[in-house]
Short mmCIF file of C-alpha atoms and ligand atoms in Angstrom, two decimals:
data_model
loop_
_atom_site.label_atom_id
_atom_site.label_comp_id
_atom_site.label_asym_id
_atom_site.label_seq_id
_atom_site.Cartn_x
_atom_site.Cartn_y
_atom_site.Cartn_z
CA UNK A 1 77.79 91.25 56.65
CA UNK A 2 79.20 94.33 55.48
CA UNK A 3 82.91 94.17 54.27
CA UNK A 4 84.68 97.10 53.47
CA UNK A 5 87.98 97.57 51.24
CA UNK A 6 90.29 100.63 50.70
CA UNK A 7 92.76 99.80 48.14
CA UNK A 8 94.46 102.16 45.43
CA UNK A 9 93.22 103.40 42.13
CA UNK A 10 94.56 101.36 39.51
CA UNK A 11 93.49 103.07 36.79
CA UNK A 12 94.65 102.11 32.96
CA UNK A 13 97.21 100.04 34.43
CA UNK A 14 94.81 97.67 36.47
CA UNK A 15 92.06 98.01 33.74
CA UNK A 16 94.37 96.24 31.06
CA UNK A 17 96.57 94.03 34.19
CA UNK A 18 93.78 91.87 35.57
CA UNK A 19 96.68 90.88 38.15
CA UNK A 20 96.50 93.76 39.61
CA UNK A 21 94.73 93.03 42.45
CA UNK A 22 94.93 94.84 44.99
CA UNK A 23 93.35 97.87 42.98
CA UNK A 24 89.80 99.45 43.86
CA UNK A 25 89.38 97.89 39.76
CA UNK A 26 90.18 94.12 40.76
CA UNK A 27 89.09 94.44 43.93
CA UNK A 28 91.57 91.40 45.51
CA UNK A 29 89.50 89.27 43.15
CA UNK A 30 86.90 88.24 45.80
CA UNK A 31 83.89 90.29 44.44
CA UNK A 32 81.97 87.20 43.05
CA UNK A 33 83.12 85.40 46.13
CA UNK A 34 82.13 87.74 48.37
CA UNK A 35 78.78 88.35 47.11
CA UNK A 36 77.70 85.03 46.17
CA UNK A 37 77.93 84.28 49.98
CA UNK A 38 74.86 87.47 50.56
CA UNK A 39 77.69 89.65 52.31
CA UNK A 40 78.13 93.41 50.81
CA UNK A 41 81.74 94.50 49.72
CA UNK A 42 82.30 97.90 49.46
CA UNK A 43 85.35 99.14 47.87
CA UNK A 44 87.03 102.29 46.98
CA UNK A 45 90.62 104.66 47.65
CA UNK A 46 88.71 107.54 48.85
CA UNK A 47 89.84 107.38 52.50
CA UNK A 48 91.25 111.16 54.17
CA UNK A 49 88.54 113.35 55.89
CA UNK A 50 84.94 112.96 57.19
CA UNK A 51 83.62 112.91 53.87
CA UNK A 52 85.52 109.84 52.21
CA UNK A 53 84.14 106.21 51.52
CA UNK A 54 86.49 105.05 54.61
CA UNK A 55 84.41 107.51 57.00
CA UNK A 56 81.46 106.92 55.62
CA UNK A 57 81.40 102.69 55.86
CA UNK A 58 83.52 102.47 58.79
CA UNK A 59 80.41 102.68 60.96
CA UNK A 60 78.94 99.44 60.46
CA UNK A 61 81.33 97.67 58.59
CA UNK A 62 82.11 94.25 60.63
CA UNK A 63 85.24 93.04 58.33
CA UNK A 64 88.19 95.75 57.35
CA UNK A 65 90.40 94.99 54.68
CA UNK A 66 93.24 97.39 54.08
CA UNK A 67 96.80 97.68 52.23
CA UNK A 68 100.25 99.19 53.69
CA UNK A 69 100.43 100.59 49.96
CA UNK A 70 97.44 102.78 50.25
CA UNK A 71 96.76 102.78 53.77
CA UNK A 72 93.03 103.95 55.29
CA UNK A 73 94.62 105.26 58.55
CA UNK A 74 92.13 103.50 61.61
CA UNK A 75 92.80 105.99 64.20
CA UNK A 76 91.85 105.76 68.16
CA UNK A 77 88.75 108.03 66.81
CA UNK A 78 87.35 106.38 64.09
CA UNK A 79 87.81 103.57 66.59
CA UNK A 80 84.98 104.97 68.43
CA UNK A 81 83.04 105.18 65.91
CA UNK A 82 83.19 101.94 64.04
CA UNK A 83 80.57 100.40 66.36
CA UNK A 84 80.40 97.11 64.52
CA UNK A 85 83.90 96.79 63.87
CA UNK A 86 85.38 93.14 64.49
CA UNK A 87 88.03 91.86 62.39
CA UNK A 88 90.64 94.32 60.16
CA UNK A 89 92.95 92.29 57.57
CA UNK A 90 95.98 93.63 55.76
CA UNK A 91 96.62 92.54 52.14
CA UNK A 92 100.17 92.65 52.90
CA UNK A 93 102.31 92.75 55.73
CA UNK A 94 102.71 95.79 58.23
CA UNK A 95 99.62 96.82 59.98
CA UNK A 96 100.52 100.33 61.68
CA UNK A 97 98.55 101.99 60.18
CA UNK A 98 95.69 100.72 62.32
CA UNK A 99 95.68 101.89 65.82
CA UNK A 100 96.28 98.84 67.38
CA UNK A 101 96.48 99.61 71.12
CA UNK A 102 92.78 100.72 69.93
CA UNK A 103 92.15 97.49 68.45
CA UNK A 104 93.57 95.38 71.47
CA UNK A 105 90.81 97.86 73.90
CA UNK A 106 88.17 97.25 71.63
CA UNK A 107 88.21 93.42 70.70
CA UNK A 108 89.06 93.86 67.20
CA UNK A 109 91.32 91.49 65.76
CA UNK A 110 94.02 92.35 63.46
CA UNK A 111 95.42 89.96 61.20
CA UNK A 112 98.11 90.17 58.62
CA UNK A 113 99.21 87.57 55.23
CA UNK A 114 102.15 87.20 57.21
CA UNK A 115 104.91 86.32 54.88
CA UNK A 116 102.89 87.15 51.49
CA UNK A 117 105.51 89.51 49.84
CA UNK A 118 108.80 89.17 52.53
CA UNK A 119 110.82 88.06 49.54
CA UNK A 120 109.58 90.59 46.95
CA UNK A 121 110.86 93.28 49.50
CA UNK A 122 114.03 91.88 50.48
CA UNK A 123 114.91 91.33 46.33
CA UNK A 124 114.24 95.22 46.92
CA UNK A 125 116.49 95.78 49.91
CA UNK A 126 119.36 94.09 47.98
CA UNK A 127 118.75 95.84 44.66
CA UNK A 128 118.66 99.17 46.43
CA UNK A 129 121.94 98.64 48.48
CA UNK A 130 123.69 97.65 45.22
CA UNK A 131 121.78 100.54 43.21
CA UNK A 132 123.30 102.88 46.26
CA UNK A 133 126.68 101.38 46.48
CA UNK A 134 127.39 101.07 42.50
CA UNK A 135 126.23 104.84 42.14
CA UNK A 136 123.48 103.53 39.32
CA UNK A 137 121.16 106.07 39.24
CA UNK A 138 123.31 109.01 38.12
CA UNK A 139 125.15 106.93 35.78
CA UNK A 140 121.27 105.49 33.99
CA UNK A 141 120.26 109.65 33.89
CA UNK A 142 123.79 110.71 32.42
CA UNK A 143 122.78 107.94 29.45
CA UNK A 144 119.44 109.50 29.55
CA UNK A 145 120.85 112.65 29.26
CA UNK A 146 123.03 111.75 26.06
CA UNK A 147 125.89 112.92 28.23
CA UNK A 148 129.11 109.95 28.80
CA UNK A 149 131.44 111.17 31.57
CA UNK A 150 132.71 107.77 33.21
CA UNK A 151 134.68 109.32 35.63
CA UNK A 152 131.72 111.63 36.95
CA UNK A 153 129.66 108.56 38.23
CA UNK A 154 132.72 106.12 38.75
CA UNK A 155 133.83 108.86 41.39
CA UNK A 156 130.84 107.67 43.86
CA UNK A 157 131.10 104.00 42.81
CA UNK A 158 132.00 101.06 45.36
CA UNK A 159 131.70 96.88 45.62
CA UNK A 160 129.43 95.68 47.81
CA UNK A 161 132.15 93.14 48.89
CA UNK A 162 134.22 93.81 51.93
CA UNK A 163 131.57 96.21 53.12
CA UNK A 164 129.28 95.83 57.00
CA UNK A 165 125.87 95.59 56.12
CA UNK A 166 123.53 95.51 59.09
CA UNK A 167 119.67 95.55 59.55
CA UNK A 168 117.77 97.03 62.21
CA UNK A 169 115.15 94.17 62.57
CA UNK A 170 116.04 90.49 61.47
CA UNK A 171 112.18 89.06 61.09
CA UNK A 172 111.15 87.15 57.82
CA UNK A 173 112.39 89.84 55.46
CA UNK A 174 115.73 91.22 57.76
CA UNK A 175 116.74 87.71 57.47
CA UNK A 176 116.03 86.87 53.67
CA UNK A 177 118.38 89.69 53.12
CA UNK A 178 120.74 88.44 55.38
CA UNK A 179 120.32 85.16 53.27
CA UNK A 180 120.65 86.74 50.17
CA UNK A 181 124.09 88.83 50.96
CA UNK A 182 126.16 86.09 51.59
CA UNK A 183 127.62 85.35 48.27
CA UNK A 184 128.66 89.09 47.88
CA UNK A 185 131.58 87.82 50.39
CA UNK A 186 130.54 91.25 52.70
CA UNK A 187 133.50 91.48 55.32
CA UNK A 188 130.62 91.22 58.02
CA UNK A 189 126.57 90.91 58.27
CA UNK A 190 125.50 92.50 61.36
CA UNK A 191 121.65 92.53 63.06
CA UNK A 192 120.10 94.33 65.29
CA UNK A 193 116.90 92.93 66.85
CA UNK A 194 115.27 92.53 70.63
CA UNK A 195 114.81 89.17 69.42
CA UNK A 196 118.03 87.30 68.64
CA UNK A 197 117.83 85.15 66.26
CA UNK A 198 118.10 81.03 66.78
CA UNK A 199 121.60 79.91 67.06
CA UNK A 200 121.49 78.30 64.10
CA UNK A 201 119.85 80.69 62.06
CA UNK A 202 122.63 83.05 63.08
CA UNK A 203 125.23 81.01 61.93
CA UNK A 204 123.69 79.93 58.73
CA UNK A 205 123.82 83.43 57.37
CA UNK A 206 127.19 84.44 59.60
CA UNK A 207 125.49 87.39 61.45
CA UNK A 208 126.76 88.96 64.30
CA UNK A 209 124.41 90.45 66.61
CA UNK A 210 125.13 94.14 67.83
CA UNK A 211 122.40 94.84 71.10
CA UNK A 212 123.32 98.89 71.24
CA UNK A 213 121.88 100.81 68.41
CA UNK A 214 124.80 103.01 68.20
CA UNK A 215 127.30 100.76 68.03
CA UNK A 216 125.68 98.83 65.74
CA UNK A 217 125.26 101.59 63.06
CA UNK A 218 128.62 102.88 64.03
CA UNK A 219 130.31 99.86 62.51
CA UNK A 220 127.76 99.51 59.77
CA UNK A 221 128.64 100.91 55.86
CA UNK A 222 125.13 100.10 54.61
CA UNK A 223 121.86 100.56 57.55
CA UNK A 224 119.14 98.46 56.63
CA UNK A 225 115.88 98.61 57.82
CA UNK A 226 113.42 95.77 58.48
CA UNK A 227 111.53 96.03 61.83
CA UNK A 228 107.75 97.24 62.10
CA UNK A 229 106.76 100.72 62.44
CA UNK A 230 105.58 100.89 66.37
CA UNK A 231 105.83 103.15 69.75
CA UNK A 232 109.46 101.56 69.85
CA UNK A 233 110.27 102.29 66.39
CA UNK A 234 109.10 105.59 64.91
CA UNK A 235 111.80 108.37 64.54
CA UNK A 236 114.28 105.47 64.97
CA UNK A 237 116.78 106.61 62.49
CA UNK A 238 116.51 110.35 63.33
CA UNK A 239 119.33 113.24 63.88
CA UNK A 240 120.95 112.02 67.23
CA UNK A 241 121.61 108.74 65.20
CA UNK A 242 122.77 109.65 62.19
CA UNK A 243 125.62 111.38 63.84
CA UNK A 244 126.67 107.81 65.06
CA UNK A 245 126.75 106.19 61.48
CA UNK A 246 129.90 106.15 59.49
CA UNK A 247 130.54 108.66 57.44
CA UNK A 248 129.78 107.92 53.84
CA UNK A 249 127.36 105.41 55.35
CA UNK A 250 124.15 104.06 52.80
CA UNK A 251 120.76 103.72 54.35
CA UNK A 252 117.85 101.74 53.05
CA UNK A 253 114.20 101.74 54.25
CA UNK A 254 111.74 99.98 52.76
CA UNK A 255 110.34 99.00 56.42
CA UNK A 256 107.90 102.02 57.46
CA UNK A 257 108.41 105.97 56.08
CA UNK A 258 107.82 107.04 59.65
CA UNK A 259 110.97 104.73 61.06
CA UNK A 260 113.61 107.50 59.90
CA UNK A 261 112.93 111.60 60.69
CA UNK A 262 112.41 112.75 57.18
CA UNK A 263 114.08 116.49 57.72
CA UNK A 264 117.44 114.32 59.57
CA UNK A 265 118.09 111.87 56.68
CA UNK A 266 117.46 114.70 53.89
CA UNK A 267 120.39 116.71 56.14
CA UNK A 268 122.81 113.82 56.36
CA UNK A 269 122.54 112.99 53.08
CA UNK A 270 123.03 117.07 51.79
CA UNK A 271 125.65 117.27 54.12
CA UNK A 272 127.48 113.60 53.33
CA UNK A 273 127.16 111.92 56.54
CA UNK A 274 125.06 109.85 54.36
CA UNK A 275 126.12 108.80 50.94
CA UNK A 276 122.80 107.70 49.75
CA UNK A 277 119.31 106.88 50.87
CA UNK A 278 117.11 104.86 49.13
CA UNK A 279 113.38 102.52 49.32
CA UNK A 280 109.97 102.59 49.29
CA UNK A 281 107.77 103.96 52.40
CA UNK A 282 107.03 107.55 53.24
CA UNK A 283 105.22 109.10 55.72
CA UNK A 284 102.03 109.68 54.90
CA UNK A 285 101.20 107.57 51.73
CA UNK A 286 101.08 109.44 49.11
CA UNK A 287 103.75 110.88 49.67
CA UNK A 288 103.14 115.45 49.20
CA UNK A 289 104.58 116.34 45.82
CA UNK A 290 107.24 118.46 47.65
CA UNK A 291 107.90 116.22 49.66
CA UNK A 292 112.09 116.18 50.26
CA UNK A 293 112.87 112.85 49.99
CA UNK A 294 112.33 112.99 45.99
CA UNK A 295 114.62 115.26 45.49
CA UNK A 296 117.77 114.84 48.39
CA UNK A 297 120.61 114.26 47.23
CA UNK A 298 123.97 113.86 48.56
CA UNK A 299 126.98 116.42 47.74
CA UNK A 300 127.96 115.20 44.73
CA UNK A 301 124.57 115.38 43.01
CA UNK A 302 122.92 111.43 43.63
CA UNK A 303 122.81 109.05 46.37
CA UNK A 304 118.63 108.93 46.02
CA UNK A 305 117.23 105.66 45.36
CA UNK A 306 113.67 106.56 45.93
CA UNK A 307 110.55 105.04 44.50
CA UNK A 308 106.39 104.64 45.17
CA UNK A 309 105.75 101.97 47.71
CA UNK A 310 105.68 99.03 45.33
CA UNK A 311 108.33 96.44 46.62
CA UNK A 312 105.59 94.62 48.47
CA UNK A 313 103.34 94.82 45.80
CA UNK A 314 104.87 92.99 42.61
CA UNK A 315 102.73 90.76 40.72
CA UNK A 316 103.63 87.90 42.48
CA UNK A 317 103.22 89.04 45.79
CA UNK A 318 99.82 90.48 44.91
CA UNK A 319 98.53 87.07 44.26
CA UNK A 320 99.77 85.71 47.39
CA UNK A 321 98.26 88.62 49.29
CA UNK A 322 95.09 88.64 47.36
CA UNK A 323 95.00 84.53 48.35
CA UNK A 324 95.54 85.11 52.08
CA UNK A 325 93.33 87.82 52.47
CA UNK A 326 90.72 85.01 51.24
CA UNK A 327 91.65 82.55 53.28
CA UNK A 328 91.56 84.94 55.83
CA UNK A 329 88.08 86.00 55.64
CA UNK A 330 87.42 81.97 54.69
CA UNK A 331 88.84 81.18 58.05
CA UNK A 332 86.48 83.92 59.65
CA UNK A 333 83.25 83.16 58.00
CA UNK A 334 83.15 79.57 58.64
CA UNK A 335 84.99 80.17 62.61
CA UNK A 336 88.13 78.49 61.81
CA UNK A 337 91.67 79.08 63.78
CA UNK A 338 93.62 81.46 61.56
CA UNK A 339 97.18 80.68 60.96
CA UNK A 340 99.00 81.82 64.28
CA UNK A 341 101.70 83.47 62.54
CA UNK A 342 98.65 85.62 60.48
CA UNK A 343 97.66 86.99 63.78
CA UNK A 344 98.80 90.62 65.23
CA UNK A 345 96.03 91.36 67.20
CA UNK A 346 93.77 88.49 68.54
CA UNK A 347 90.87 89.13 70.53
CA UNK A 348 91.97 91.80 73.72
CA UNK A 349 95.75 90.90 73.06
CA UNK A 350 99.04 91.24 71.07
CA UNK A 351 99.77 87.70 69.45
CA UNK A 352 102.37 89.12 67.13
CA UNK A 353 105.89 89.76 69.67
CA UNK A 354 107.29 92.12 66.57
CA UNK A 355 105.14 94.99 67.38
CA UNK A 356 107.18 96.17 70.47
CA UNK A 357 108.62 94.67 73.42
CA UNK A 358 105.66 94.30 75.88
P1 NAD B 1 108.55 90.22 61.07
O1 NAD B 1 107.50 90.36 62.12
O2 NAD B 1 108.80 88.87 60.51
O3 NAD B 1 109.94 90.78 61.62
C1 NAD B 1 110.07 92.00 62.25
C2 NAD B 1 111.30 91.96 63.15
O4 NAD B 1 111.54 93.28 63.64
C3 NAD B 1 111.12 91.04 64.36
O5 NAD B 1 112.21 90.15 64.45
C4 NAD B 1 111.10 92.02 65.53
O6 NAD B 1 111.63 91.48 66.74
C5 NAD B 1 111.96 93.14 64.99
N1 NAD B 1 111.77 94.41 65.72
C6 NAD B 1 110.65 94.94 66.22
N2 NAD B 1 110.91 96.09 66.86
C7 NAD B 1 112.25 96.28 66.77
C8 NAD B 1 113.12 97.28 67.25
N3 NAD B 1 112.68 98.29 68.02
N4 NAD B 1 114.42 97.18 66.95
C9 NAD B 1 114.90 96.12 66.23
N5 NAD B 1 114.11 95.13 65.77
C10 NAD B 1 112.81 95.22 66.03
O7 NAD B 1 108.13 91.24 59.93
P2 NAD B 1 108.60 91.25 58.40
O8 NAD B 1 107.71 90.38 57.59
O9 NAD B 1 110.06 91.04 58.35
O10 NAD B 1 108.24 92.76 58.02
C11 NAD B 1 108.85 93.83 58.69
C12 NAD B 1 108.22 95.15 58.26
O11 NAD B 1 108.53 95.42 56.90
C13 NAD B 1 106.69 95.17 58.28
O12 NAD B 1 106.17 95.38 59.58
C14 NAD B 1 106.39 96.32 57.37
O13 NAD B 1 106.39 97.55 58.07
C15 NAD B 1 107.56 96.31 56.37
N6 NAD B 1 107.14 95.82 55.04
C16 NAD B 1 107.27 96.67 53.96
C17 NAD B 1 106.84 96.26 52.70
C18 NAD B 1 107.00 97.15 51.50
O14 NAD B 1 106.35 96.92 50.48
N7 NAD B 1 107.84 98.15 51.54
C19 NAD B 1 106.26 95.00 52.54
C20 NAD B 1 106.19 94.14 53.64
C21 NAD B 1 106.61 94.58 54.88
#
């Protein structure tokens, strides 16, 4: 059977960094694997217009493996025309960028390695508050710079104790950041999610749940956001919003580019409603050199904690994504049950409940 893979170009990096796997160079380190079982594997980052490797294989691949880092975008059209389409698998977690109303019509099932890199990215979400809310950025480029002005970069600086911090979404990586707030003695961790979290659960981490969006960001100092990128969810964090966080207020997203309106946050943050922005996802992926969000920054000259989609993707996690994924396709080959919690799409239905209330 024909298996196709659209990763990223490693390059140097991957070519000297064997654990690099989820490169087009390392290929998730299931070549051999692959191969030795008579199925073809096709692999490669070309994947925007009618011309690329993704447009070109979709058409009778059976098996789709994708990442959220480099994402082939399976859209209601090339839907149509992947005729022998059954089974797409992210290396990662997040699958939006397949159509997956599509999939659901169509029979295709979409699975994810649920839980593969939910701690690398909520190590992220916590670095990135604390990188917002300490000011560090300006202060590491006035070192850079030669320049030592305390007072310039102490003027923006704050503790992360006695602040709200709230996420938007309290899944596997909203609540590992829940988890790993409490010893900053916050005055109050707040979540917003359609699903509330078990009782116990709840109390283990001390988090209130807020059920209006508005209120809950009104009361918030830092915005955190963990939920999927869905109908429900995109343009979430847009102008109408933003007026109803505190002033001052610190957002992070490392969730989905596509969650907050890119034009709105680069406003708030110019204008100070927002002190800083900061994480990892951008919409589209790569992100356009002139695209705003590199360059925002808040009045007083920082407040941008922005970086390539790589929180998901450390080392670590790319083993344990590069291990699912097998398993995955293991699981398919041979006609085992996949692991329920792997499963977005199963055949003609939504398993997952975190893409959208239905
Ligand atoms: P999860 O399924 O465990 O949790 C998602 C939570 O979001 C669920 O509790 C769900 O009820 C909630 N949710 C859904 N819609 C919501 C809405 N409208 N409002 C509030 N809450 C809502 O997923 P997870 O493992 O925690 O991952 C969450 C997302 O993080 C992924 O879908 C992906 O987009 C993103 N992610 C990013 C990276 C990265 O490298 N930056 C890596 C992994 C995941």
């Amino acid at each position: 059977m024909k298996v196709l893979a659209i990763l990223y170009k490693g390059g140097a990096a991957a070519t000297s960094e064997p654990r690099l796997l989820g490169t087009v160079e390392n290929q998730l380190g299931i070549r051999e694997w692959l191969e030795s079982q008579g199925h073809e594997y096709i692999v490669s980052d070309s994947k925007e217009g009618p011309d690329s490797d993704f447009q070109k294989h979709i058409v009778d691949a059976e098996v789709l493996i994708t990442t959220p880092f480099h994402p082939g975008y399976l859209t209601a059209d090339l839907f149509e025309k992947a005729k022998k389409l059954k089974l797409c698998v992210t290396a990662g977690v997040g699958s939006d960028h397949i159509d997956l109303n599509s999939a659901v019509k169509k029979g295709v099932q979409v699975l994810e390695v649920s839980g593969s890199n939910v701690v690398s990215v909520a190590e992220h979400v916590v670095m990135s508050i604390l990188l917002l809310v300490r000011n560090f950025v300006p202060a590491h480029e006035m070192i850079e710079r030669g320049d030592w002005q305390v007072s310039e970069v102490a003027r923006n600086a704050y503790d992360l104790e006695n602040k709200v911090v709230g996420t938007i979404g309290a899944g596997r990586i909203g609540y590992r950041v829940l988890q790993r707030l409490l010893p900053f003695d916050c005055k109050e961790l707040l979540y917003y999610d359609y699903a509330p979290l078990p009782e116990a659960a709840a109390k283990a981490v001390n988090a209130r749940r807020v059920e209006d969006l508005k209120e809950f960001v009104s009361q918030c100092d830092i915005v955190t956001v963990n939920c999927p990128l869905h109908e429900g969810t995109r343009g979430l964090v847009n102008a109408e919003l933003l007026k109803h966080f505190k002033k001052g207020a610190w957002l992070v997203n490392t969730a989905r580019g596509a969650i907050c309106d890119k034009d709105a946050v680069a406003a708030a943050l110019a204008s100070g409603q927002l002190n800083g922005y900061s994480g990892d996802v951008w919409n589209v992926q790569p992100a356009p050199k002139d695209h705003v969000w590199r360059t925002a920054k808040n009045p007083l000259g920082g407040g941008n904690g922005m970086v390539p989609h790589y929180s998901g993707t450390t080392l670590d996690a790319q083993a344990r994504y590069a291990n699912g994924t097998k398993k995955i396709l293991e699981n398919y080959f041979e006609d085992k049950a996949q692991e329920p919690g792997n499963i977005i799409v199963g055949l003609g239905k939504y398993e997952s409940k975190a893409y959208g209330q239905r």
